[in-house]
PDB file of C-alpha atoms in Angstrom:
ATOM      1  CA  MET O   1      -0.085   0.137   0.124  1.00 95.00           C
ATOM      2  CA  LYS O   2       1.392   3.518  -0.788  1.00 96.00           C
ATOM      3  CA  VAL O   3       1.402   5.904   2.561  1.00 97.00           C
ATOM      4  CA  ARG O   4       2.297   9.234   2.963  1.00 98.00           C
ATOM      5  CA  LEU O   5       4.169   9.641   6.206  1.00 98.00           C
ATOM      6  CA  ILE O   6       4.112  12.829   7.948  1.00 98.00           C
ATOM      7  CA  VAL O   7       6.214  12.885  10.968  1.00 98.00           C
ATOM      8  CA  ARG O   8       6.988  15.916  13.258  1.00 98.00           C
ATOM      9  CA  ARG O   9      10.517  17.221  13.759  1.00 98.00           C
ATOM     10  CA  TRP O  10      12.355  19.384  16.368  1.00 98.00           C
ATOM     11  CA  LYS O  11      15.938  20.151  16.624  1.00 97.00           C
ATOM     12  CA  GLN O  12      17.711  21.985  19.746  1.00 95.00           C
ATOM     13  CA  GLY O  13      18.174  25.392  18.188  1.00 96.00           C
ATOM     14  CA  TRP O  14      14.667  25.422  15.860  1.00 97.00           C
ATOM     15  CA  THR O  15      12.398  28.120  16.590  1.00 96.00           C
ATOM     16  CA  ARG O  16       9.539  26.162  15.804  1.00 96.00           C
ATOM     17  CA  PRO O  17       8.486  22.380  14.707  1.00 97.00           C
ATOM     18  CA  ARG O  18       8.047  21.622  11.112  1.00 98.00           C
ATOM     19  CA  TYR O  19       6.263  18.147   9.424  1.00 98.00           C
ATOM     20  CA  ASP O  20       8.063  16.085   6.582  1.00 98.00           C
ATOM     21  CA  VAL O  21       6.628  14.087   4.434  1.00 98.00           C
ATOM     22  CA  PHE O  22       7.752  11.140   3.140  1.00 98.00           C
ATOM     23  CA  ASP O  23       6.176   8.748   0.171  1.00 98.00           C
ATOM     24  CA  VAL O  24       6.884   5.275   0.518  1.00 97.00           C
ATOM     25  CA  GLU O  25       5.385   1.551  -0.155  1.00 96.00           C
ATOM     26  CA  ALA O  26       4.906  -0.365   2.815  1.00 96.00           C
ATOM     27  CA  ASP O  27       3.223  -3.725   3.968  1.00 97.00           C
ATOM     28  CA  PRO O  28      -0.241  -3.090   5.997  1.00 97.00           C
ATOM     29  CA  GLU O  29       1.241  -5.656   8.153  1.00 97.00           C
ATOM     30  CA  GLU O  30       4.371  -4.329   9.088  1.00 97.00           C
ATOM     31  CA  SER O  31       5.150  -1.956  12.187  1.00 98.00           C
ATOM     32  CA  VAL O  32       4.705   1.729  12.349  1.00 98.00           C
ATOM     33  CA  LEU O  33       8.173   1.746  13.568  1.00 98.00           C
ATOM     34  CA  ASP O  34       9.673  -0.568  10.908  1.00 97.00           C
ATOM     35  CA  LEU O  35       8.360   1.540   8.804  1.00 98.00           C
ATOM     36  CA  ILE O  36      10.154   4.857  10.622  1.00 98.00           C
ATOM     37  CA  GLU O  37      13.061   2.682  11.034  1.00 97.00           C
ATOM     38  CA  ARG O  38      13.152   2.236   7.118  1.00 97.00           C
ATOM     39  CA  VAL O  39      12.990   5.651   5.969  1.00 97.00           C
ATOM     40  CA  SER O  40      15.259   6.714   8.620  1.00 97.00           C
ATOM     41  CA  LEU O  41      17.727   4.208   7.360  1.00 96.00           C
ATOM     42  CA  SER O  42      16.831   5.010   3.554  1.00 96.00           C
ATOM     43  CA  THR O  43      15.831   8.008   3.249  1.00 96.00           C
ATOM     44  CA  ASP O  44      17.054  10.584   6.093  1.00 97.00           C
ATOM     45  CA  ARG O  45      19.722   9.757   8.625  1.00 96.00           C
ATOM     46  CA  THR O  46      18.793  12.580  10.807  1.00 97.00           C
ATOM     47  CA  LEU O  47      15.128  11.246  11.993  1.00 98.00           C
ATOM     48  CA  VAL O  48      15.538  11.128  15.924  1.00 98.00           C
ATOM     49  CA  PHE O  49      12.900   8.541  16.919  1.00 97.00           C
ATOM     50  CA  GLU O  50      13.447   5.674  20.237  1.00 95.00           C
ATOM     51  CA  HIS O  51      13.609   2.132  19.745  1.00 94.00           C
ATOM     52  CA  ALA O  52      14.390  -1.206  21.402  1.00 91.00           C
ATOM     53  CA  CYS O  53      12.809  -4.246  21.630  1.00 91.00           C
ATOM     54  CA  HIS O  54      10.226  -4.007  19.427  1.00 91.00           C
ATOM     55  CA  HIS O  55       7.818  -6.241  20.497  1.00 89.00           C
ATOM     56  CA  GLY O  56       5.949  -3.859  23.206  1.00 88.00           C
ATOM     57  CA  ALA O  57       8.374  -4.704  26.428  1.00 85.00           C
ATOM     58  CA  CYS O  58      10.147  -2.117  26.447  1.00 87.00           C
ATOM     59  CA  GLY O  59       7.649   1.113  26.377  1.00 89.00           C
ATOM     60  CA  ALA O  60      10.692   3.032  24.247  1.00 93.00           C
ATOM     61  CA  CYS O  61       8.684   3.723  21.219  1.00 96.00           C
ATOM     62  CA  GLY O  62       5.687   5.523  22.374  1.00 97.00           C
ATOM     63  CA  MET O  63       4.414   8.339  20.470  1.00 98.00           C
ATOM     64  CA  LEU O  64       1.342   9.750  18.726  1.00 98.00           C
ATOM     65  CA  ILE O  65       0.320   7.890  15.620  1.00 98.00           C
ATOM     66  CA  ASN O  66      -3.035   9.967  14.109  1.00 98.00           C
ATOM     67  CA  GLY O  67      -3.347  11.678  17.206  1.00 97.00           C
ATOM     68  CA  VAL O  68      -3.745   8.556  19.753  1.00 97.00           C
ATOM     69  CA  GLU O  69      -1.130   7.617  22.023  1.00 97.00           C
ATOM     70  CA  ARG O  70       0.270   4.437  20.958  1.00 97.00           C
ATOM     71  CA  LEU O  71       3.470   1.858  21.109  1.00 97.00           C
ATOM     72  CA  ALA O  72       5.046   2.029  17.397  1.00 97.00           C
ATOM     73  CA  CYS O  73       6.259  -1.880  17.569  1.00 97.00           C
ATOM     74  CA  VAL O  74       3.727  -3.002  17.558  1.00 96.00           C
ATOM     75  CA  THR O  75       0.862  -0.838  15.911  1.00 97.00           C
ATOM     76  CA  LYS O  76       0.771  -1.759  12.306  1.00 97.00           C
ATOM     77  CA  VAL O  77       0.840   0.263   9.400  1.00 98.00           C
ATOM     78  CA  GLY O  78      -2.956  -1.129   7.861  1.00 97.00           C
ATOM     79  CA  GLU O  79      -4.593  -0.376  11.011  1.00 95.00           C
ATOM     80  CA  ALA O  80      -3.475   3.052  11.967  1.00 97.00           C
ATOM     81  CA  ALA O  81      -2.956   4.702   8.781  1.00 97.00           C
ATOM     82  CA  ARG O  82      -6.036   6.907   7.490  1.00 95.00           C
ATOM     83  CA  LYS O  83      -7.035   7.162   3.939  1.00 95.00           C
ATOM     84  CA  GLY O  84      -3.296   6.323   3.251  1.00 96.00           C
ATOM     85  CA  LEU O  85      -2.043   9.073   6.185  1.00 97.00           C
ATOM     86  CA  LEU O  86       0.502   8.366   9.118  1.00 98.00           C
ATOM     87  CA  LEU O  87       1.346  11.272  10.712  1.00 98.00           C
ATOM     88  CA  VAL O  88       3.469  10.740  13.753  1.00 98.00           C
ATOM     89  CA  GLU O  89       4.526  13.115  16.722  1.00 98.00           C
ATOM     90  CA  PRO O  90       6.488  12.611  19.934  1.00 98.00           C
ATOM     91  CA  LEU O  91       4.239  12.237  23.277  1.00 97.00           C
ATOM     92  CA  ARG O  92       2.431  15.112  24.829  1.00 96.00           C
ATOM     93  CA  GLY O  93       3.328  16.629  28.525  1.00 92.00           C
ATOM     94  CA  PHE O  94       7.043  15.621  28.208  1.00 94.00           C
ATOM     95  CA  GLU O  95      10.314  18.161  26.724  1.00 95.00           C
ATOM     96  CA  VAL O  96      11.255  16.905  23.010  1.00 97.00           C
ATOM     97  CA  ILE O  97      14.926  16.191  22.750  1.00 97.00           C
ATOM     98  CA  SER O  98      14.696  15.836  19.238  1.00 98.00           C
ATOM     99  CA  ASP O  99      11.662  14.517  16.436  1.00 98.00           C
ATOM    100  CA  LEU O 100      10.177  11.852  18.221  1.00 98.00           C
ATOM    101  CA  ALA O 101      12.455  11.668  21.232  1.00 97.00           C
ATOM    102  CA  VAL O 102      11.021  12.846  24.141  1.00 97.00           C
ATOM    103  CA  ASP O 103      12.793  13.183  28.189  1.00 95.00           C
ATOM    104  CA  LYS O 104      10.651  11.295  30.304  1.00 92.00           C
ATOM    105  CA  SER O 105      12.611  12.371  33.538  1.00 88.00           C
ATOM    106  CA  ARG O 106       9.700  14.173  34.923  1.00 86.00           C
ATOM    107  CA  MET O 107       7.622  10.942  35.165  1.00 87.00           C
ATOM    108  CA  PHE O 108      10.681   8.617  36.439  1.00 84.00           C
ATOM    109  CA  SER O 109      11.583  11.276  39.300  1.00 84.00           C
ATOM    110  CA  LYS O 110       7.829  10.856  40.683  1.00 80.00           C
ATOM    111  CA  TYR O 111       8.750   7.120  41.199  1.00 73.00           C
ATOM    112  CA  PRO O 112       9.417   5.892  44.466  1.00 67.00           C
ATOM    113  CA  ALA O 113      13.362   5.936  45.057  1.00 63.00           C
ATOM    114  CA  GLU O 114      13.977   2.249  45.073  1.00 53.00           C
ATOM    115  CA  THR O 115      12.408   1.810  41.621  1.00 53.00           C
ATOM    116  CA  GLN O 116      14.406   4.606  39.730  1.00 51.00           C
ATOM    117  CA  THR O 117      17.169   1.827  39.123  1.00 49.00           C
ATOM    118  CA  LEU O 118      17.175  -1.772  38.949  1.00 46.00           C
ATOM    119  CA  GLU O 119      19.978  -1.872  41.620  1.00 48.00           C
ATOM    120  CA  PRO O 120      18.512  -1.942  44.953  1.00 47.00           C
ATOM    121  CA  VAL O 121      15.054  -3.749  43.510  1.00 45.00           C
ATOM    122  CA  ALA O 122      15.082  -7.494  45.200  1.00 47.00           C
ATOM    123  CA  ALA O 123      14.674 -10.462  43.267  1.00 44.00           C
ATOM    124  CA  SER O 124      10.948 -10.693  45.589  1.00 45.00           C
ATOM    125  CA  LEU O 125       9.912  -7.129  44.242  1.00 48.00           C
ATOM    126  CA  GLU O 126       8.527  -6.674  40.722  1.00 50.00           C
ATOM    127  CA  LYS O 127       9.607  -3.222  40.013  1.00 52.00           C
ATOM    128  CA  LEU O 128       6.361  -1.597  38.206  1.00 59.00           C
ATOM    129  CA  TYR O 129       4.355  -4.532  38.121  1.00 64.00           C
ATOM    130  CA  ASP O 130       3.031  -4.920  34.198  1.00 73.00           C
ATOM    131  CA  CYS O 131       3.865  -1.085  33.624  1.00 85.00           C
ATOM    132  CA  VAL O 132       6.422  -0.737  30.618  1.00 83.00           C
ATOM    133  CA  GLU O 133       7.092   2.826  31.748  1.00 86.00           C
ATOM    134  CA  CYS O 134       6.338   4.567  28.079  1.00 92.00           C
ATOM    135  CA  GLY O 135       4.879   7.410  29.225  1.00 93.00           C
ATOM    136  CA  VAL O 136       1.804   6.987  27.242  1.00 96.00           C
ATOM    137  CA  CYS O 137      -0.806   7.519  30.194  1.00 95.00           C
ATOM    138  CA  TYR O 138       1.034  10.545  30.731  1.00 94.00           C
ATOM    139  CA  SER O 139       0.672  11.829  27.323  1.00 96.00           C
ATOM    140  CA  ALA O 140      -3.252  10.671  27.273  1.00 97.00           C
ATOM    141  CA  CYS O 141      -3.721  12.313  30.878  1.00 97.00           C
ATOM    142  CA  PRO O 142      -5.685  15.651  30.532  1.00 95.00           C
ATOM    143  CA  ILE O 143      -3.987  16.130  34.323  1.00 95.00           C
ATOM    144  CA  ALA O 144      -0.685  15.157  33.678  1.00 93.00           C
ATOM    145  CA  ASN O 145      -0.613  17.294  30.785  1.00 88.00           C
ATOM    146  CA  THR O 146      -1.316  20.833  32.522  1.00 90.00           C
ATOM    147  CA  TYR O 147      -0.867  20.524  36.186  1.00 92.00           C
ATOM    148  CA  GLY O 148       2.909  20.023  36.822  1.00 88.00           C
ATOM    149  CA  GLU O 149       2.157  19.022  40.749  1.00 91.00           C
ATOM    150  CA  TYR O 150       0.031  15.792  39.514  1.00 94.00           C
ATOM    151  CA  LEU O 151       1.876  12.456  40.381  1.00 93.00           C
ATOM    152  CA  GLY O 152       0.293  11.067  37.363  1.00 93.00           C
ATOM    153  CA  PRO O 153      -1.300   7.771  36.128  1.00 95.00           C
ATOM    154  CA  SER O 154       1.577   4.994  36.146  1.00 91.00           C
ATOM    155  CA  VAL O 155       3.340   6.355  39.529  1.00 90.00           C
ATOM    156  CA  LEU O 156      -0.605   6.047  41.650  1.00 93.00           C
ATOM    157  CA  ALA O 157      -1.299   2.901  39.848  1.00 92.00           C
ATOM    158  CA  LEU O 158       2.119   1.481  41.678  1.00 88.00           C
ATOM    159  CA  ALA O 159       1.341   3.004  44.859  1.00 90.00           C
ATOM    160  CA  TYR O 160      -1.888   1.099  44.571  1.00 92.00           C
ATOM    161  CA  HIS O 161      -0.269  -2.369  44.735  1.00 88.00           C
ATOM    162  CA  ARG O 162       2.189  -0.969  47.368  1.00 85.00           C
ATOM    163  CA  ALA O 163      -1.165  -0.021  49.087  1.00 90.00           C
ATOM    164  CA  LEU O 164      -2.328  -3.293  49.221  1.00 91.00           C
ATOM    165  CA  SER O 165       0.765  -5.046  49.947  1.00 87.00           C
ATOM    166  CA  ASP O 166       2.307  -2.713  52.578  1.00 87.00           C
ATOM    167  CA  GLY O 167      -1.210  -0.999  53.841  1.00 91.00           C
ATOM    168  CA  VAL O 168       0.133   2.459  53.884  1.00 90.00           C
ATOM    169  CA  VAL O 169       0.968   5.020  51.324  1.00 90.00           C
ATOM    170  CA  PRO O 170       3.502   8.545  51.181  1.00 88.00           C
ATOM    171  CA  GLY O 171       1.708  11.554  52.199  1.00 90.00           C
ATOM    172  CA  SER O 172       1.989  12.880  48.512  1.00 90.00           C
ATOM    173  CA  VAL O 173      -0.403   9.772  47.087  1.00 92.00           C
ATOM    174  CA  ALA O 174      -2.926  11.512  49.740  1.00 92.00           C
ATOM    175  CA  GLY O 175      -1.913  14.749  49.049  1.00 90.00           C
ATOM    176  CA  SER O 176      -3.211  17.383  46.339  1.00 91.00           C
ATOM    177  CA  GLY O 177      -1.201  15.878  43.642  1.00 93.00           C
ATOM    178  CA  GLY O 178      -2.149  12.814  44.240  1.00 94.00           C
ATOM    179  CA  VAL O 179      -5.061  10.505  43.752  1.00 95.00           C
ATOM    180  CA  TRP O 180      -7.450  13.557  44.601  1.00 96.00           C
ATOM    181  CA  ALA O 181      -6.304  15.557  41.131  1.00 96.00           C
ATOM    182  CA  CYS O 182      -7.430  12.774  39.306  1.00 96.00           C
ATOM    183  CA  HIS O 183     -10.335  13.484  36.913  1.00 95.00           C
ATOM    184  CA  ALA O 184     -11.332  10.211  36.290  1.00 95.00           C
ATOM    185  CA  ALA O 185     -11.119  10.267  32.628  1.00 95.00           C
ATOM    186  CA  PHE O 186      -9.307   7.275  31.978  1.00 97.00           C
ATOM    187  CA  ASP O 187      -7.673   8.053  29.023  1.00 96.00           C
ATOM    188  CA  CYS O 188      -4.814   6.635  30.516  1.00 96.00           C
ATOM    189  CA  SER O 189      -6.715   2.734  30.899  1.00 96.00           C
ATOM    190  CA  GLU O 190      -7.948   3.401  27.079  1.00 96.00           C
ATOM    191  CA  LYS O 191      -4.802   4.238  25.727  1.00 95.00           C
ATOM    192  CA  CYS O 192      -2.108   2.219  27.859  1.00 95.00           C
ATOM    193  CA  PRO O 193      -0.924  -0.761  25.598  1.00 93.00           C
ATOM    194  CA  VAL O 194      -0.360  -3.676  28.445  1.00 91.00           C
ATOM    195  CA  GLY O 195      -3.498  -3.003  29.852  1.00 91.00           C
ATOM    196  CA  PHE O 196      -2.365  -1.488  33.486  1.00 90.00           C
ATOM    197  CA  LYS O 197      -5.197   0.100  33.916  1.00 93.00           C
ATOM    198  CA  PRO O 198      -3.863   3.008  35.774  1.00 95.00           C
ATOM    199  CA  GLY O 199      -7.292   4.739  35.731  1.00 96.00           C
ATOM    200  CA  GLU O 200      -9.086   2.111  37.399  1.00 97.00           C
ATOM    201  CA  LYS O 201      -6.613   1.880  40.083  1.00 95.00           C
ATOM    202  CA  ILE O 202      -6.720   5.094  41.010  1.00 97.00           C
ATOM    203  CA  MET O 203     -10.371   4.465  41.959  1.00 97.00           C
ATOM    204  CA  LYS O 204      -9.397   1.598  43.797  1.00 97.00           C
ATOM    205  CA  LEU O 205      -6.728   3.782  45.893  1.00 96.00           C
ATOM    206  CA  ARG O 206      -9.489   6.078  46.755  1.00 96.00           C
ATOM    207  CA  ARG O 207     -11.601   4.129  48.088  1.00 97.00           C
ATOM    208  CA  LEU O 208      -9.191   2.710  50.324  1.00 96.00           C
ATOM    209  CA  LEU O 209      -8.132   6.217  51.811  1.00 96.00           C
ATOM    210  CA  LEU O 210     -10.932   7.165  52.183  1.00 95.00           C
ATOM    211  CA  GLY O 211     -12.515   3.816  54.375  1.00 95.00           C
ATOM    212  CA  GLY O 212      -9.779   3.767  56.483  1.00 94.00           C
ATOM    213  CA  ARG O 213      -7.988   0.844  54.933  1.00 94.00           C
ATOM    214  CA  VAL O 214      -4.745   1.829  54.248  1.00 93.00           C
ATOM    215  CA  LYS O 215      -2.541   4.487  55.856  1.00 91.00           C
ATOM    216  CA  VAL O 216      -0.649   7.885  55.172  1.00 91.00           C
ATOM    217  CA  SER O 217       2.963   8.042  56.023  1.00 84.00           C
TER     218      SER O 217
END
Protein backbone atom coordinates (compact mmCIF):
# COMPACT_ATOMS: atom_id res chain seq x y z
CA MET A 1 0.00 0.00 0.00
CA LYS A 2 1.07 3.59 -0.63
CA VAL A 3 1.57 5.54 2.59
CA ARG A 4 2.25 9.22 3.14
CA LEU A 5 4.26 9.26 6.35
CA ILE A 6 4.24 12.70 7.98
CA VAL A 7 6.73 13.22 10.80
CA ARG A 8 6.77 16.11 13.24
CA ARG A 9 10.40 17.27 13.39
CA TRP A 10 12.14 19.49 15.88
CA LYS A 11 15.82 19.91 16.71
CA GLN A 12 17.68 21.91 19.33
CA GLY A 13 18.00 25.48 18.11
CA TRP A 14 14.91 25.45 15.89
CA THR A 15 12.36 28.15 16.70
CA ARG A 16 9.43 26.00 15.62
CA PRO A 17 8.72 22.42 14.55
CA ARG A 18 8.14 21.38 10.97
CA TYR A 19 6.39 18.44 9.33
CA ASP A 20 8.34 16.33 6.84
CA VAL A 21 6.54 14.14 4.30
CA PHE A 22 7.77 10.75 3.09
CA ASP A 23 5.81 8.93 0.38
CA VAL A 24 6.61 5.23 0.71
CA GLU A 25 5.40 1.74 -0.15
CA ALA A 26 4.47 -0.19 2.98
CA ASP A 27 3.23 -3.62 3.96
CA PRO A 28 -0.04 -3.20 5.88
CA GLU A 29 1.16 -5.88 8.31
CA GLU A 30 4.46 -4.19 9.12
CA SER A 31 4.72 -2.07 12.23
CA VAL A 32 4.81 1.70 12.22
CA LEU A 33 8.20 1.44 13.94
CA ASP A 34 9.56 -0.74 11.13
CA LEU A 35 8.34 1.83 8.59
CA ILE A 36 9.94 4.75 10.46
CA GLU A 37 13.15 2.78 10.80
CA ARG A 38 13.18 1.99 7.09
CA VAL A 39 12.64 5.65 6.17
CA SER A 40 15.40 6.62 8.55
CA LEU A 41 17.86 4.14 7.03
CA SER A 42 16.97 4.77 3.38
CA THR A 43 15.98 8.43 3.20
CA ASP A 44 16.80 10.56 6.24
CA ARG A 45 19.38 9.42 8.77
CA THR A 46 18.82 12.56 10.86
CA LEU A 47 15.38 11.32 11.90
CA VAL A 48 15.48 10.70 15.66
CA PHE A 49 13.21 8.19 17.40
CA GLU A 50 13.49 5.71 20.27
CA HIS A 51 13.28 1.93 19.99
CA ALA A 52 14.67 -1.17 21.62
CA CYS A 53 12.76 -4.46 21.93
CA HIS A 54 10.43 -4.20 18.89
CA HIS A 55 7.74 -6.34 20.60
CA GLY A 56 5.98 -4.12 23.13
CA ALA A 57 7.98 -5.05 26.20
CA CYS A 58 10.25 -2.05 26.76
CA GLY A 59 7.96 0.94 26.15
CA ALA A 60 10.64 2.95 24.33
CA CYS A 61 8.71 3.68 21.13
CA GLY A 62 5.63 5.42 22.56
CA MET A 63 4.43 8.21 20.26
CA LEU A 64 1.31 9.78 18.81
CA ILE A 65 0.14 7.93 15.72
CA ASN A 66 -2.60 9.83 13.94
CA GLY A 67 -3.24 11.68 17.22
CA VAL A 68 -3.47 8.58 19.42
CA GLU A 69 -0.87 7.43 21.96
CA ARG A 70 0.46 4.02 20.92
CA LEU A 71 3.58 1.88 20.88
CA ALA A 72 4.88 2.06 17.31
CA CYS A 73 6.37 -1.43 17.44
CA VAL A 74 3.02 -3.17 17.97
CA THR A 75 0.91 -0.87 15.78
CA LYS A 76 0.41 -2.14 12.25
CA VAL A 77 0.57 0.34 9.39
CA GLY A 78 -2.65 -1.02 7.87
CA GLU A 79 -4.57 -0.52 11.12
CA ALA A 80 -3.33 2.99 11.87
CA ALA A 81 -3.21 4.66 8.44
CA ARG A 82 -6.22 6.77 7.53
CA LYS A 83 -6.74 7.10 3.77
CA GLY A 84 -3.05 6.37 3.35
CA LEU A 85 -1.94 9.06 5.81
CA LEU A 86 0.20 8.30 8.84
CA LEU A 87 1.07 11.25 11.09
CA VAL A 88 3.60 10.52 13.84
CA GLU A 89 4.40 13.00 16.62
CA PRO A 90 6.18 12.88 19.99
CA LEU A 91 4.24 12.09 23.17
CA ARG A 92 2.51 15.04 24.84
CA GLY A 93 3.52 16.39 28.24
CA PHE A 94 7.25 15.73 27.89
CA GLU A 95 10.11 17.91 26.71
CA VAL A 96 11.11 16.97 23.18
CA ILE A 97 14.77 16.01 22.86
CA SER A 98 14.73 15.69 19.09
CA ASP A 99 11.99 14.77 16.58
CA LEU A 100 10.07 11.82 18.15
CA ALA A 101 12.34 11.34 21.18
CA VAL A 102 11.16 12.84 24.48
CA ASP A 103 12.69 13.28 27.93
CA LYS A 104 10.64 11.14 30.36
CA SER A 105 12.58 12.20 33.47
CA ARG A 106 9.57 14.21 34.62
CA MET A 107 7.66 10.94 34.99
CA PHE A 108 10.54 8.84 36.34
CA SER A 109 11.37 11.45 39.00
CA LYS A 110 8.01 10.82 40.66
CA TYR A 111 8.53 7.08 41.11
CA PRO A 112 9.59 5.87 44.57
CA ALA A 113 13.35 6.19 44.95
CA GLU A 114 14.02 2.46 45.15
CA THR A 115 12.37 1.87 41.75
CA GLN A 116 14.37 4.50 39.86
CA THR A 117 17.22 2.06 39.34
CA LEU A 118 17.21 -1.70 39.07
CA GLU A 119 20.20 -2.16 41.37
CA PRO A 120 18.49 -1.95 44.77
CA VAL A 121 15.35 -3.80 43.68
CA ALA A 122 15.26 -7.16 45.41
CA ALA A 123 14.43 -10.25 43.40
CA SER A 124 11.19 -10.61 45.35
CA LEU A 125 9.95 -7.17 44.30
CA GLU A 126 8.48 -6.78 40.86
CA LYS A 127 9.66 -3.31 39.91
CA LEU A 128 6.56 -1.73 38.44
CA TYR A 129 4.29 -4.77 38.06
CA ASP A 130 3.03 -4.88 34.46
CA CYS A 131 3.81 -1.23 33.62
CA VAL A 132 6.37 -0.84 30.82
CA GLU A 133 7.12 2.84 31.70
CA CYS A 134 6.31 3.99 28.17
CA GLY A 135 4.82 7.36 29.19
CA VAL A 136 1.67 6.78 27.11
CA CYS A 137 -0.58 7.30 30.17
CA TYR A 138 1.10 10.64 30.98
CA SER A 139 0.67 11.82 27.41
CA ALA A 140 -2.99 10.79 27.34
CA CYS A 141 -3.86 12.23 30.77
CA PRO A 142 -5.35 15.75 30.67
CA ILE A 143 -4.21 16.43 34.25
CA ALA A 144 -0.62 15.23 33.82
CA ASN A 145 -0.40 17.52 30.80
CA THR A 146 -1.58 20.62 32.66
CA TYR A 147 -0.73 20.21 36.36
CA GLY A 148 2.95 19.82 37.05
CA GLU A 149 2.49 18.67 40.64
CA TYR A 150 0.38 15.68 39.63
CA LEU A 151 2.16 12.40 40.31
CA GLY A 152 0.65 10.82 37.24
CA PRO A 153 -1.30 7.66 36.38
CA SER A 154 1.47 5.06 36.45
CA VAL A 155 2.93 6.28 39.77
CA LEU A 156 -0.48 6.24 41.45
CA ALA A 157 -1.24 2.80 40.05
CA LEU A 158 2.03 1.60 41.53
CA ALA A 159 1.02 3.20 44.86
CA TYR A 160 -2.20 1.19 44.75
CA HIS A 161 -0.27 -2.08 44.48
CA ARG A 162 2.02 -0.97 47.32
CA ALA A 163 -1.02 -0.08 49.43
CA LEU A 164 -2.42 -3.57 48.99
CA SER A 165 0.83 -5.20 50.07
CA ASP A 166 2.09 -2.69 52.66
CA GLY A 167 -1.11 -1.05 53.95
CA VAL A 168 0.45 2.39 53.68
CA VAL A 169 0.98 5.10 51.04
CA PRO A 170 3.28 8.14 51.04
CA GLY A 171 1.72 11.47 52.01
CA SER A 172 2.20 12.75 48.46
CA VAL A 173 -0.20 10.08 47.15
CA ALA A 174 -2.98 11.38 49.41
CA GLY A 175 -2.03 15.04 48.82
CA SER A 176 -3.17 17.61 46.28
CA GLY A 177 -0.98 16.14 43.54
CA GLY A 178 -2.08 12.59 44.27
CA VAL A 179 -5.22 10.54 43.76
CA TRP A 180 -7.58 13.46 44.36
CA ALA A 181 -6.17 15.40 41.41
CA CYS A 182 -7.32 12.71 38.97
CA HIS A 183 -10.45 13.75 37.03
CA ALA A 184 -11.38 10.16 36.21
CA ALA A 185 -11.15 10.69 32.45
CA PHE A 186 -9.69 7.16 32.07
CA ASP A 187 -7.75 8.13 28.95
CA CYS A 188 -4.74 6.55 30.66
CA SER A 189 -6.46 3.17 30.83
CA GLU A 190 -7.87 3.42 27.32
CA LYS A 191 -4.45 4.15 25.78
CA CYS A 192 -2.28 1.91 28.01
CA PRO A 193 -0.70 -0.62 25.61
CA VAL A 194 -0.40 -3.38 28.23
CA GLY A 195 -3.79 -3.11 29.96
CA PHE A 196 -2.32 -1.87 33.26
CA LYS A 197 -5.53 0.14 33.86
CA PRO A 198 -4.06 2.96 35.97
CA GLY A 199 -7.35 4.90 36.05
CA GLU A 200 -9.24 2.04 37.68
CA LYS A 201 -6.43 1.54 40.20
CA ILE A 202 -6.49 5.21 41.16
CA MET A 203 -10.22 4.89 41.88
CA LYS A 204 -9.61 1.76 43.98
CA LEU A 205 -6.91 3.58 45.94
CA ARG A 206 -9.31 6.42 46.62
CA ARG A 207 -11.78 3.94 48.09
CA LEU A 208 -9.07 2.40 50.28
CA LEU A 209 -8.17 5.86 51.60
CA LEU A 210 -11.78 6.89 52.16
CA GLY A 211 -12.47 3.65 53.99
CA GLY A 212 -9.42 4.05 56.22
CA ARG A 213 -8.05 0.73 54.99
CA VAL A 214 -4.59 2.14 54.24
CA LYS A 215 -2.47 4.50 56.30
CA VAL A 216 -0.73 7.64 55.08
CA SER A 217 2.91 7.87 56.10
